[in-house]
Structures are given as C-alpha cells and as structure tokens.
Coordinates of C-alpha atoms in Angstrom, one line a residue:
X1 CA 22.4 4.8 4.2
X2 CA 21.9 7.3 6.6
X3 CA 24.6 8.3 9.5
X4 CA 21.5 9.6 11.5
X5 CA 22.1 8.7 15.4
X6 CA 19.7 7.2 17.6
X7 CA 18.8 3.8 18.5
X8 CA 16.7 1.8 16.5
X9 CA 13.2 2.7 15.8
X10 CA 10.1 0.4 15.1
X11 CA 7.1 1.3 13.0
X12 CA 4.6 0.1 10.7
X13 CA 3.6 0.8 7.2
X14 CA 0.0 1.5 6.0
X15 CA 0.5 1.6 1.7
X16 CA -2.5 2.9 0.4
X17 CA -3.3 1.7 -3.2
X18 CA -4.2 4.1 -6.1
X19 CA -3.0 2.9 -9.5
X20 CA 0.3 4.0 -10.8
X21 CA 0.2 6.8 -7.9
X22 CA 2.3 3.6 -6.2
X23 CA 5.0 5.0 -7.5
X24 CA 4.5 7.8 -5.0
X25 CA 5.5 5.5 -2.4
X26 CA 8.2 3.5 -4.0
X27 CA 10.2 7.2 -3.4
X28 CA 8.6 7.4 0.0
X29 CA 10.3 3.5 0.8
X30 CA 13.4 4.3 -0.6
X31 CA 14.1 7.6 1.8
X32 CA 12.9 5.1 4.6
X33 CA 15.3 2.2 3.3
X34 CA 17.8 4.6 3.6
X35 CA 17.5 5.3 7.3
X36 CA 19.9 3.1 9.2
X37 CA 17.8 3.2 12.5
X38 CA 14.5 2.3 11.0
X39 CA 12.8 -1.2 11.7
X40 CA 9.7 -2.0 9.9
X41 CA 7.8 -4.8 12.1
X42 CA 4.4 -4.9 10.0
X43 CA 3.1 -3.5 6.5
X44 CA -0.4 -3.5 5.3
X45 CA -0.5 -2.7 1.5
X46 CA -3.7 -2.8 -0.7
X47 CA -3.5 -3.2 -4.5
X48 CA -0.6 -0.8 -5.6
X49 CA 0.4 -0.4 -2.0
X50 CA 0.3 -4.5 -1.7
X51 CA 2.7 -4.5 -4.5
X52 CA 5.1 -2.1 -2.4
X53 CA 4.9 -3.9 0.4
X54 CA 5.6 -7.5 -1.1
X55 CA 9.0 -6.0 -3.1
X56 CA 9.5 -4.3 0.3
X57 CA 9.7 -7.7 2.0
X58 CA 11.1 -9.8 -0.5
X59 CA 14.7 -7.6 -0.2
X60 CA 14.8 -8.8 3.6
X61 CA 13.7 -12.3 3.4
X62 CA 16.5 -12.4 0.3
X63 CA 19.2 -10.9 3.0
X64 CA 18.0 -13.6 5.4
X65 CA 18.5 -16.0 3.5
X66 CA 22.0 -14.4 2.6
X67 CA 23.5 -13.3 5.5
X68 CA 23.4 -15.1 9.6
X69 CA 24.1 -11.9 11.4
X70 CA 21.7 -10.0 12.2
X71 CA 22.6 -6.4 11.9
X72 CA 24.4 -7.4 8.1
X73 CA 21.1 -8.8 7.5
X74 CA 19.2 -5.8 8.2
X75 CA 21.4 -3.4 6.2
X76 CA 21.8 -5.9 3.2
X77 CA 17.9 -6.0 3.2
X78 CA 16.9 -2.5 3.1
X79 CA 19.3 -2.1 0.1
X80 CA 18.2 -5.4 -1.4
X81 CA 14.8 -3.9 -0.8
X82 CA 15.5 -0.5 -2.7
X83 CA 16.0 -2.8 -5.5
X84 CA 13.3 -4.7 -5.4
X85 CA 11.4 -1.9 -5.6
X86 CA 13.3 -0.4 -8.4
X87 CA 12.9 -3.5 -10.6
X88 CA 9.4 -3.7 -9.7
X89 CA 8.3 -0.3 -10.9
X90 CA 10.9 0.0 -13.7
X91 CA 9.0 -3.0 -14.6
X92 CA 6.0 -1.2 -14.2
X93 CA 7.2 1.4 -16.5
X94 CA 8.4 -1.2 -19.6
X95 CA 4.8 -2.4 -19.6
X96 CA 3.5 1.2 -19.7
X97 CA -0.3 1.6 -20.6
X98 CA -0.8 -2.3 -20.1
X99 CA 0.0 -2.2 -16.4
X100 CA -3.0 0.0 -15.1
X101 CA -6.4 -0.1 -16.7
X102 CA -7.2 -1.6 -19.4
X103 CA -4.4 -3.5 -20.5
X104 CA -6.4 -5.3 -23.7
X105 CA -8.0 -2.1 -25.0
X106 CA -4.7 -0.6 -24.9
X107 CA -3.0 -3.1 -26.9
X108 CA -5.9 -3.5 -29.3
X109 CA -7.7 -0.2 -29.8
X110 CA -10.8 -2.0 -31.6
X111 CA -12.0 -3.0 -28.2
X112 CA -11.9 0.4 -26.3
X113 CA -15.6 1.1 -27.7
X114 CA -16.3 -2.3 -26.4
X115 CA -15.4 -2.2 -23.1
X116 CA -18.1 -0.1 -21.8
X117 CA -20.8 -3.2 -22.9
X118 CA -18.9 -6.0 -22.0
X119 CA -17.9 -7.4 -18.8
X120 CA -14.0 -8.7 -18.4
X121 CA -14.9 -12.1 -18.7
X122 CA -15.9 -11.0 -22.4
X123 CA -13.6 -8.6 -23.1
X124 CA -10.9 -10.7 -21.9
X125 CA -11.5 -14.2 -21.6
X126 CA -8.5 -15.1 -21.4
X127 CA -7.8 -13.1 -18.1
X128 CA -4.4 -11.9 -19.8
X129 CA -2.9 -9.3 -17.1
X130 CA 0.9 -8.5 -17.9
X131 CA 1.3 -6.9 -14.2
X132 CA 1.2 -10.5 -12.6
X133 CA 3.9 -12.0 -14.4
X134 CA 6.1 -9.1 -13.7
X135 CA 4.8 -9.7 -10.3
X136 CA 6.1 -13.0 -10.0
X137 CA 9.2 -12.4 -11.4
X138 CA 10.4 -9.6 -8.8
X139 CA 9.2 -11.1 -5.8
X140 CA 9.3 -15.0 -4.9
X141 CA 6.5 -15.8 -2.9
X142 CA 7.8 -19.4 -1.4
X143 CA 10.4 -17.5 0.0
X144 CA 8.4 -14.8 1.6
X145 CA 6.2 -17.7 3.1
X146 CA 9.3 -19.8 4.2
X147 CA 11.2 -16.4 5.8
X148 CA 9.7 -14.9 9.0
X149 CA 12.5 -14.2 11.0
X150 CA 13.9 -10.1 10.4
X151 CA 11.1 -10.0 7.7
X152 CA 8.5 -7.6 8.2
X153 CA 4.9 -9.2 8.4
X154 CA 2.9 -8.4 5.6
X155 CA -0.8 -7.8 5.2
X156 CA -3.1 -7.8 1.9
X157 CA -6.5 -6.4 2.0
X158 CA -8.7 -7.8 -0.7
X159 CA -12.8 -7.4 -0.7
X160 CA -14.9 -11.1 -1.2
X161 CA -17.3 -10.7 -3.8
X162 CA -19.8 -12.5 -2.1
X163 CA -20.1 -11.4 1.1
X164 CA -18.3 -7.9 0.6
X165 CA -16.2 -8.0 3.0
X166 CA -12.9 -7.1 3.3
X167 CA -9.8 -10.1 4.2
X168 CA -6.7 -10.3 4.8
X169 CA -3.9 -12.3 3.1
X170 CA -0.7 -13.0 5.4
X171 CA 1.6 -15.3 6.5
X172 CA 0.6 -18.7 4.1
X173 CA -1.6 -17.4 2.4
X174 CA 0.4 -15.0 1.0
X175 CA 0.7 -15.0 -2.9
X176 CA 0.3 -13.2 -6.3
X177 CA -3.1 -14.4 -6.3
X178 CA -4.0 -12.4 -3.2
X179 CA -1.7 -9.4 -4.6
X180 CA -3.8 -9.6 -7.9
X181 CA -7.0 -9.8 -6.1
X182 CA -6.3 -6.8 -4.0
X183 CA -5.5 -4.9 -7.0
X184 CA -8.5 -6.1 -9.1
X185 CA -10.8 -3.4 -10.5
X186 CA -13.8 -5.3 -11.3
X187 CA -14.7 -3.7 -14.6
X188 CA -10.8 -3.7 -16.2
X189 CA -10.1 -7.4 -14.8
X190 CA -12.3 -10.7 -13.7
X191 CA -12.7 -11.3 -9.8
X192 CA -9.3 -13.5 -8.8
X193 CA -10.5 -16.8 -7.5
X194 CA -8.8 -18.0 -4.4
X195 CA -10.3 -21.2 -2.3
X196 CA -13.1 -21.2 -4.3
X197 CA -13.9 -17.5 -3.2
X198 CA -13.7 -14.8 -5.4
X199 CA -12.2 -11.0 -4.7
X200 CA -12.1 -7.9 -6.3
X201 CA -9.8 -4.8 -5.3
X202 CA -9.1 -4.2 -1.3
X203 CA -9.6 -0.7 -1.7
X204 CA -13.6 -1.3 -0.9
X205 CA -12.9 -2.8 2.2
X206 CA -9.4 -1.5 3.6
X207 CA -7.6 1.2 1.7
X208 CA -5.1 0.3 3.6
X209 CA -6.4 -2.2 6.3
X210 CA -5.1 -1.0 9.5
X211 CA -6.5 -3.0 11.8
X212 CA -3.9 -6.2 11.3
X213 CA -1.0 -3.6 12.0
X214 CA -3.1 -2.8 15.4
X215 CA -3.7 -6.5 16.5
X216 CA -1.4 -8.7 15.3
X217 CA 2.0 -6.8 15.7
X218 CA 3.7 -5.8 19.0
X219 CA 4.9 -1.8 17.1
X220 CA 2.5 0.7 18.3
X221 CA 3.4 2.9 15.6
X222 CA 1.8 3.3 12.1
X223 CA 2.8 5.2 9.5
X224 CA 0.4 5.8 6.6
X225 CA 1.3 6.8 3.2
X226 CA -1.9 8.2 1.6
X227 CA -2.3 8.6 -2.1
X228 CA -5.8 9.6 -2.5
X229 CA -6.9 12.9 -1.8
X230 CA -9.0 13.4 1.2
X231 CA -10.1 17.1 0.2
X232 CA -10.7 19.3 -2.7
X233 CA -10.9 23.0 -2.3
X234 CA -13.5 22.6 -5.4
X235 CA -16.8 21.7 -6.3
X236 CA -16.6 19.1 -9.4
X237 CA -19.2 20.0 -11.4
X238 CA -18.2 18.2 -15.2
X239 CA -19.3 14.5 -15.4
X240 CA -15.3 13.1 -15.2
X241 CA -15.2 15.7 -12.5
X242 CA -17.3 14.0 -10.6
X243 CA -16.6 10.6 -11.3
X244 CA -13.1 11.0 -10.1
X245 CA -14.3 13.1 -6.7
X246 CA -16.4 9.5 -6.0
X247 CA -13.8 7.2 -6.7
X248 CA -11.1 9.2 -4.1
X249 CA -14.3 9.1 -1.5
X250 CA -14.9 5.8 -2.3
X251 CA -11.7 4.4 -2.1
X252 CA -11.0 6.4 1.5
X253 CA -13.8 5.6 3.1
X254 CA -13.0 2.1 5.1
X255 CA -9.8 4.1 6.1
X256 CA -11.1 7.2 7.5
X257 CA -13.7 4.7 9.5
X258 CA -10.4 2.8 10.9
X259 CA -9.0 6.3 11.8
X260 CA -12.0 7.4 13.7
X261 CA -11.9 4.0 16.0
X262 CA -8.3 4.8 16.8
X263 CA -8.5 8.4 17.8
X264 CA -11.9 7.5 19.9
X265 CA -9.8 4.2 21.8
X266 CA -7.6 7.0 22.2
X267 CA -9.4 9.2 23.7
X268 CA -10.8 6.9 25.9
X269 CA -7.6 5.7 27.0
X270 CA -6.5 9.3 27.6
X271 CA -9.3 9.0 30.1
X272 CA -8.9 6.6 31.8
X273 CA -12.2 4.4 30.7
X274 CA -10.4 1.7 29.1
X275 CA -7.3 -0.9 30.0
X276 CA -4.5 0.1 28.3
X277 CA -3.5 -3.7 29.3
X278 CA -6.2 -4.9 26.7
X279 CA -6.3 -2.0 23.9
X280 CA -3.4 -0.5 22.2
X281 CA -2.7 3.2 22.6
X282 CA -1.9 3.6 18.6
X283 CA 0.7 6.8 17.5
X284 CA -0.3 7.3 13.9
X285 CA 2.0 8.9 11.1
X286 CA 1.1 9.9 7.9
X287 CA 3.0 11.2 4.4
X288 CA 0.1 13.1 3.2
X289 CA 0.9 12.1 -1.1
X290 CA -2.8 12.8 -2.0
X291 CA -2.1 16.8 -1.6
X292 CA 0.6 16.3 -4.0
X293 CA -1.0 14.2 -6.4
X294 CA -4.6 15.7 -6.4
X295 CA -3.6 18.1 -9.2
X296 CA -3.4 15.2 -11.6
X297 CA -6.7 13.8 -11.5
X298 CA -8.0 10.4 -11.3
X299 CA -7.1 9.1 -14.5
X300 CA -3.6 9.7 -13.9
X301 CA -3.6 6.3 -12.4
X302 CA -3.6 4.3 -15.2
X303 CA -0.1 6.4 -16.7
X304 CA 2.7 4.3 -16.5
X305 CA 5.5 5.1 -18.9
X306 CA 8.7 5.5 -17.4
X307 CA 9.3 9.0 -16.9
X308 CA 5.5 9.7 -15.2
X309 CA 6.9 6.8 -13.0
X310 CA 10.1 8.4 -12.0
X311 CA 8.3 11.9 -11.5
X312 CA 6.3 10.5 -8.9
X313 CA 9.3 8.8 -7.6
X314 CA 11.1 11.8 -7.2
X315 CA 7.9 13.3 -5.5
X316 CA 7.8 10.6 -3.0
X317 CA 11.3 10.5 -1.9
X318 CA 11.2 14.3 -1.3
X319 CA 7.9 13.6 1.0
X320 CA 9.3 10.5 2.6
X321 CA 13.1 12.6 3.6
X322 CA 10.7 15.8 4.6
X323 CA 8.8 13.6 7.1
X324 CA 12.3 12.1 8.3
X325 CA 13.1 15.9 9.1
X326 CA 10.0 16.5 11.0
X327 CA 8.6 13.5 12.6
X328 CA 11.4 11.2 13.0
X329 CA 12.1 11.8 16.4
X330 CA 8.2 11.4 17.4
X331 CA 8.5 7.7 16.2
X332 CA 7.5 6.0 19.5
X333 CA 6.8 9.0 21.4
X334 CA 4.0 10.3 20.5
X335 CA 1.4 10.2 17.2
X336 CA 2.3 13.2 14.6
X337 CA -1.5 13.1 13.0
X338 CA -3.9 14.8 14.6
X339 CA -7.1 12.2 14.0
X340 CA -9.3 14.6 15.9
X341 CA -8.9 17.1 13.2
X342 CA -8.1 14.5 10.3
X343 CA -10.4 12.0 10.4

C-alpha cells in the first residue's frame, strides 16, 4: 500500500472492454488498489472491462463481509481485490486461446473453415464458453448483490438485440449472465438470454457506459481507462487493416458521443446557462492504454497465454502509477482530459 498523504479521495471507474487487452487494466487497478487514499464510489465496465469491475468489487464486498470496521474493511478490500483480479486473469491465462474468440475452433481446428458459414448457434450448439465458469468461480454474484455497504456500485453495459439499445445491469440484476452478455461477440458466441431478452456485447452501445457513473452516483469524478485506440497516424489500406481500423471506431463510438455531452454541459455550466443544482459539473480522467496497445493490432485481443497476459499487466501498472504521478492531486479539483480537444 501506498504511504502517499492526503485525505481520502473519491472517483469513479470507466473500464473500457477490448478482448484480452483487459489485462491492460488489471495492472492499471492494481497501482490504484495500492493507493491508501483512493475510494472508488462507482465502476462501469463493459465486456472485458465488466469482468474487471466485478473481481474489483467482489474483494470489498468479501472484506465486508470479513471485517466490521470500516477503515480495516477498506484496506483488507483493495488487497482482497488485487487478488481477485489476479485469479481472474491468471485464470484467463490457463484457458489461453479458449478465453477470447473462438473458443471451439480453437480446441477443434476442423471447424475454423466452418465458422465463417455458420452462425454460433451451429457452430456451437451447445453454447460451451469456458470464460463463464471461470467467471463464476472468482466472483460470487449473491454476495455482490447482498453487499452494498463500502462496495463500489457497479454498472454493466450490454446492447438488446431487439431493440439495439444499450442497458445497464446493476444492483439485482447483477450476474454472470449480464457479464457474459456484455462481453458477447455475436459471431464467436450466441446472444445471452436474460428475461426473455436477448444481448450481445455492450461495446455497441456503451464502451464504457458513462452515463450511470454521471446520474446515479454522488462522485463527480470519472476516470476512464481506454483500450481502444482513438487515432492512427496511418491510413489502413490491406483488408485486415482495415477491418481492425472499423472495429476500434466501432467500438468507440457510443463513448466519444458520451464525452461530447459532458464537455458541452460543461461548457454550459462554465457559462452560466445551466443549474449546476440540477446537472453535474463532471472532472473526467483518463489512462490513455489504446496509444500503448495500438501497435499490436486488433487481433491481439483474442491472445491469452500467460505471459501476453502479464506483459500487458506490467504495461498497465506502469500507466496506472504514471497517472498517480501526474494527476492524483487533480482528483476532485479539476478534470485532467481536455474533452474540447479529445472528444
């Protein structure tokens, strides 16, 4: 743990989804766990960054179950939380190629020319997707339900197939159902049924959703940790090239369009056109992990052997102590992303 001085400072956490890239931000948590003075009120996670934010909760709602004083709770559960996360991802890494992708073509070759003709409901009828029960064995989901008090809140963006929207998963309806869904690619795995709905992955609607962090927690602060690049300095111009440029835009677009609401309330605010009684003036944050991961393309995403894992890991944490350094002492004073020039 950190001896850094300083009351205790609230924020929130936007996990942005992207495959095995997660693993980005599992070292970007653990430099944050290890910050004494750091409160996490809210996190909003979507598909690998729902996953984060789950383990992430389940280490505190373990310590409050553990422990009746407060400030021993809070320590115990960031470290129980650094845990979590580590058995999570070294779970991740055990699995290898059948985490991200596609799990049966990996483990059966025969069906990798397949794939491309059939949809998952063929290829994998039996909906077999090793990541879930790994899943539900690192984080119990009753518990997360039953704990509220010193747990952070969390939020799970998923899109509804039929009406293409994207919704949020919190409080009771919290689950590995609404995890799965928010990480399910619709050609690798068949849409997750939940209430007689069915969802694909959250990244459509709400790469991460910020707009629960905004409206349904008291922290004015957000910090996002991106892990899709916003911009390339190049023009792709080979078909995988280009496949992966759309995905990245793709999968940022709902964010950037949540970014440019914020920075014009802001603005407004700054003028003195709206209440600031009624609309939140928000301070957003961000760990910028698509510049370090552009490099390694889009398909990346689906690696998962143990030592990519721990690479990106060691790439996170060195991003997540870096913005410590830097920005720590703008948490709740002022925003340290400049929106104007970033979204």
């Amino acid at each position: 743990m950190s001896d850094a001085p300083g009351p205790h400072l609230r924020l929130n956490l936007a996990l942005q989804g992207g495959g095995s890239h997660g693993a980005f931000t599992w070292g970007v948590l653990d430099a944050l766990l290890e910050d004494d003075h750091l409160d996490f009120e809210g996190i909003s996670g979507t598909s690998a960054g729902a996953m984060n934010a789950v383990a992430l909760a389940q280490g505190f709602a373990q310590a409050a179950q553990e422990y009746t004083d407060p400030q021993e709770a809070r320590l115990a559960g960031a470290a129980l939380a650094r845990t979590t996360l580590t058995r999570l991802w070294e779970g991740v890494g055990a699995l290898g190629g059948l985490s991200w992708g596609a799990p049966l073509s990996q483990a059966f070759p025969a069906l990798q020319m397949m794939t491309q003709w059939l949809a998952p409901a063929q290829a994998n009828p039996l909906d077999i997707n090793p990541l879930r029960r790994l899943l539900e064995r690192v984080v119990d989901f009753d518990l997360l339900c039953a704990t509220r008090k010193a747990v952070p809140q969390v939020f799970v963006c998923a899109t509804n197939v039929r009406t293409g929207r994207g919704e949020i998963f919190a409080g009771p309806r919290l689950s590995a159902d609404a995890v799965m869904a928010s990480a399910c690619l619709p050609l690798v795995f068949k849409a997750v049924e939940i209430d007689g709905d069915r969802y694909w992955d959250g990244g459509y609607s709400g790469n991460p959703a910020l707009h629960p962090l905004i409206y349904q927690t008291e922290c004015s602060d957000i910090l996002l940790v991106q892990i899709n690049p916003i911009e390339h300095l190049g023009v792709p111009d080979t078909v995988p090239e280009i496949m992966d440029r759309m995905n990245e835009v793709t999968f940022n677009a709902s964010l950037l369009a949540e970014l440019r609401a914020i920075e014009f309330v802001r603005r407004l605010l700054a003028e003195g056109k709206l209440d600031p009684r009624r609309y939140k003036d928000v301070r957003m944050h961000r760990i910028d992990g698509g510049s370090v991961l552009a490099g390694m393309g889009f398909a990346s995403k689906a690696r998962a052997d143990l030592g990519f894992l721990r690479q990106l890991f060691a790439l996170g944490r060195t991003a997540g102590l870096q913005w410590l350094a830097a920005h720590r002492p703008d948490v709740g004073v002022r925003a340290s992303l400049n929106l104007a020039h970033n979204a």
